[in-house]
Short mmCIF file of C-alpha atoms in Angstrom, two decimals:
data_model
loop_
_atom_site.label_atom_id
_atom_site.label_comp_id
_atom_site.label_asym_id
_atom_site.label_seq_id
_atom_site.Cartn_x
_atom_site.Cartn_y
_atom_site.Cartn_z
CA MET A 383 127.88 -25.76 127.33
CA SER A 384 128.07 -23.00 124.73
CA ALA A 385 131.87 -22.95 124.82
CA GLU A 386 131.89 -26.70 124.36
CA VAL A 387 129.50 -26.46 121.42
CA GLU A 388 131.51 -23.66 119.82
CA GLU A 389 134.64 -25.75 120.06
CA LEU A 390 132.93 -28.74 118.46
CA LEU A 391 131.57 -26.57 115.67
CA LYS A 392 134.99 -25.17 114.85
CA ARG A 393 136.58 -28.59 114.85
CA PHE A 394 133.96 -30.19 112.61
CA GLN A 395 133.72 -27.25 110.27
CA SER A 396 137.40 -27.40 109.41
CA MET A 397 137.12 -31.00 108.27
CA LYS A 398 137.04 -31.86 104.61
CA ASN A 399 133.71 -32.63 102.95
CA VAL A 400 131.58 -31.27 105.79
CA THR A 401 128.70 -29.38 104.19
CA GLY A 402 126.58 -28.62 107.24
CA ILE A 403 126.48 -28.75 111.02
CA VAL A 404 123.38 -28.37 113.16
CA VAL A 405 123.15 -28.46 116.95
CA VAL A 406 119.65 -29.16 118.23
CA ASP A 407 118.45 -29.12 121.82
CA ASN A 408 116.20 -31.78 123.31
CA ASP A 409 113.04 -29.91 122.34
CA GLY A 410 113.98 -30.04 118.68
CA ILE A 411 114.98 -26.39 118.48
CA PRO A 412 118.17 -25.69 116.51
CA ILE A 413 120.61 -23.63 118.56
CA LYS A 414 123.60 -23.58 116.19
CA THR A 415 123.69 -24.11 112.47
CA THR A 416 125.77 -23.54 109.38
CA LEU A 417 122.91 -24.27 106.99
CA ASP A 418 120.17 -21.89 105.91
CA TYR A 419 117.22 -21.58 108.25
CA THR A 420 114.57 -23.53 106.34
CA LEU A 421 116.82 -26.50 105.72
CA THR A 422 117.96 -26.42 109.35
CA LEU A 423 114.39 -26.65 110.63
CA HIS A 424 113.63 -29.47 108.24
CA TYR A 425 116.68 -31.47 109.29
CA ALA A 426 116.15 -30.76 112.98
CA ALA A 427 112.53 -31.89 113.02
CA LEU A 428 113.19 -35.07 111.08
CA MET A 429 116.34 -36.04 112.95
CA GLN A 430 114.62 -35.44 116.27
CA THR A 431 112.17 -38.25 115.51
CA VAL A 432 114.88 -40.54 114.12
CA ARG A 433 117.05 -39.93 117.17
CA GLU A 434 114.22 -40.76 119.55
CA LYS A 435 113.41 -43.88 117.55
CA ALA A 436 117.03 -45.02 117.61
CA ARG A 437 117.24 -44.43 121.35
CA GLN A 438 114.11 -46.51 121.93
CA VAL A 439 115.39 -49.30 119.68
CA VAL A 440 118.64 -49.57 121.60
CA LEU A 441 116.96 -49.45 125.01
CA ASP A 442 114.38 -52.03 123.99
CA LEU A 443 117.02 -54.48 122.83
CA ASP A 444 119.10 -54.13 125.98
CA ALA A 445 118.13 -51.87 128.87
CA THR A 446 121.75 -51.50 129.99
CA ASN A 447 122.90 -50.35 126.57
CA GLU A 448 123.06 -46.78 125.35
CA PHE A 449 122.74 -45.16 121.95
CA THR A 450 125.92 -43.25 121.13
CA PHE A 451 126.07 -42.56 117.40
CA LEU A 452 124.07 -42.87 114.21
CA ARG A 453 125.27 -42.64 110.64
CA LEU A 454 122.86 -42.50 107.73
CA ARG A 455 124.54 -42.98 104.39
CA THR A 456 122.55 -41.84 101.39
CA GLU A 457 123.39 -41.66 97.74
CA GLN A 458 124.20 -37.96 97.78
CA ASN A 459 125.50 -37.30 101.26
CA GLU A 460 126.00 -38.70 104.73
CA VAL A 461 124.19 -37.58 107.86
CA MET A 462 125.74 -38.27 111.25
CA LEU A 463 123.97 -37.80 114.55
CA CYS A 464 125.65 -37.77 117.94
CA PRO A 465 123.35 -37.47 120.96
CA GLN A 466 124.54 -35.66 124.06
CA GLU A 467 122.79 -35.14 127.36
CA ASP A 468 121.10 -31.82 126.62
CA TYR A 469 121.38 -31.62 122.84
CA PHE A 470 122.46 -33.54 119.79
CA ILE A 471 124.85 -32.68 117.02
CA MET A 472 124.16 -33.41 113.39
CA VAL A 473 126.88 -33.29 110.76
CA ILE A 474 126.19 -33.55 107.05
CA GLN A 475 129.05 -34.39 104.74
CA SER A 476 129.55 -35.46 101.18
CA PRO A 477 131.13 -38.90 101.14
CA CYS A 478 134.75 -39.14 100.04
CA ASP A 479 134.74 -42.57 98.42
CA MET B 812 118.05 -64.91 95.02
CA SER B 813 118.77 -67.49 97.72
CA ALA B 814 122.22 -68.18 96.26
CA GLU B 815 122.92 -64.46 96.39
CA ILE B 816 121.84 -64.33 100.02
CA GLU B 817 123.98 -67.34 100.92
CA ASP B 818 126.94 -65.62 99.30
CA LEU B 819 126.31 -62.45 101.32
CA LEU B 820 126.04 -64.42 104.53
CA LYS B 821 129.32 -66.22 103.94
CA ARG B 822 131.13 -63.04 103.04
CA TYR B 823 129.98 -61.01 106.03
CA GLN B 824 130.29 -63.86 108.48
CA ASN B 825 134.03 -64.13 107.93
CA TYR B 826 134.69 -60.59 109.08
CA PRO B 827 136.21 -60.31 112.55
CA ASN B 828 134.00 -59.01 115.36
CA VAL B 829 130.75 -59.89 113.58
CA SER B 830 128.48 -61.44 116.19
CA GLY B 831 125.27 -61.82 114.21
CA ILE B 832 123.75 -61.49 110.76
CA ILE B 833 120.05 -61.36 109.94
CA ILE B 834 118.49 -61.09 106.50
CA LEU B 835 114.89 -59.88 106.30
CA ASP B 836 112.47 -59.81 103.44
CA PRO B 837 110.71 -56.49 102.67
CA PHE B 838 107.96 -57.37 105.17
CA ALA B 839 110.50 -57.60 108.03
CA ILE B 840 110.25 -61.38 108.23
CA PRO B 841 113.63 -62.99 108.94
CA ILE B 842 114.63 -65.39 106.19
CA LYS B 843 118.20 -66.10 107.29
CA THR B 844 119.86 -65.64 110.64
CA THR B 845 122.94 -66.63 112.59
CA MET B 846 121.45 -65.50 115.89
CA GLU B 847 119.07 -67.13 118.33
CA TYR B 848 115.43 -67.02 117.23
CA THR B 849 113.81 -64.74 119.83
CA LEU B 850 116.65 -62.26 119.55
CA THR B 851 116.35 -62.39 115.76
CA VAL B 852 112.65 -61.54 115.86
CA HIS B 853 113.31 -58.76 118.34
CA TYR B 854 116.04 -57.23 116.18
CA ALA B 855 113.95 -57.66 113.04
CA ALA B 856 110.96 -55.80 114.44
CA LEU B 857 112.92 -52.92 115.94
CA ILE B 858 115.55 -52.37 113.27
CA SER B 859 113.05 -52.59 110.43
CA THR B 860 110.90 -49.82 111.91
CA LEU B 861 113.99 -47.65 112.38
CA THR B 862 115.04 -48.38 108.80
CA TYR B 863 111.68 -47.39 107.36
CA LYS B 864 111.63 -44.23 109.44
CA ALA B 865 115.11 -43.23 108.33
CA ALA B 866 114.38 -43.99 104.68
CA LYS B 867 111.23 -41.88 104.86
CA MET B 868 113.20 -39.05 106.43
CA ILE B 869 115.79 -39.10 103.64
CA THR B 870 113.18 -38.98 100.88
CA ASN B 871 111.35 -36.24 102.79
CA LEU B 872 114.45 -34.05 102.72
CA ASP B 873 115.26 -34.69 99.08
CA ALA B 874 113.01 -36.79 96.88
CA SER B 875 115.85 -37.77 94.56
CA ASN B 876 118.00 -39.06 97.41
CA GLU B 877 117.93 -42.60 98.74
CA LEU B 878 119.11 -44.32 101.90
CA VAL B 879 122.03 -46.68 101.38
CA THR B 880 123.25 -47.71 104.83
CA ILE B 881 122.47 -47.13 108.48
CA ARG B 882 125.15 -47.52 111.09
CA LEU B 883 123.85 -47.43 114.65
CA ARG B 884 126.53 -47.37 117.32
CA THR B 885 125.85 -48.17 120.94
CA LYS B 886 128.10 -48.60 123.94
CA VAL B 887 128.18 -52.37 123.58
CA HIS B 888 127.96 -53.04 119.87
CA GLU B 889 127.25 -51.64 116.43
CA VAL B 890 124.37 -52.45 114.12
CA ILE B 891 124.83 -51.98 110.38
CA VAL B 892 121.72 -52.09 108.22
CA LEU B 893 121.78 -52.36 104.44
CA PRO B 894 118.31 -51.89 103.00
CA SER B 895 117.85 -52.91 99.39
CA GLU B 896 114.95 -53.66 97.12
CA ASN B 897 114.33 -57.29 97.98
CA TYR B 898 115.73 -57.68 101.46
CA ILE B 899 117.29 -55.91 104.42
CA ILE B 900 120.61 -57.08 105.78
CA ILE B 901 121.35 -56.48 109.46
CA VAL B 902 124.86 -57.08 110.75
CA VAL B 903 125.65 -56.84 114.45
CA GLN B 904 129.29 -56.42 115.34
CA ASN B 905 131.36 -55.68 118.42
CA PRO B 906 133.96 -53.11 117.42
CA GLY B 907 137.33 -53.71 118.97
CA THR B 908 137.91 -50.01 119.72
#
């Protein structure tokens, strides 16, 4: 898994406008990050609850369906969340409108 | 406001792949829908709680920031939520990809 995560990190980090990448395991503990520690913890804790909520929403609507991706667009930046089996990846980017 | 909502409905409905549009008032009560009633109420309850949770998360991270759009992708379809001051627009589409 760590090789896989490293590869993902490198690929995302080289993209334009990406300001931060955080990889969080299922217990809400950040395992990889490009942000500073305090901000990482803040993002990880909040996105953990949003991720679980989104998963429940999708399962409740259709039990055969599966939550694959979430994009939160805000005024200042854009937060993307991609759940995997053992962890989830969060990418923060400034929007290129 | 109702003319504005009608205009939004017409505009979004003409997009390809759009399978349903729901417009909620700020209390998560559906005021316009193109979907069947029980499904509309189900979507309204679940998506509105996710929207409030995400909006709260964004303001928690940065008080000056504000949520603009949520895009929730699942295996089967994609739900796009546009919260605004007076209503919440939910668009359900089946991406062709």
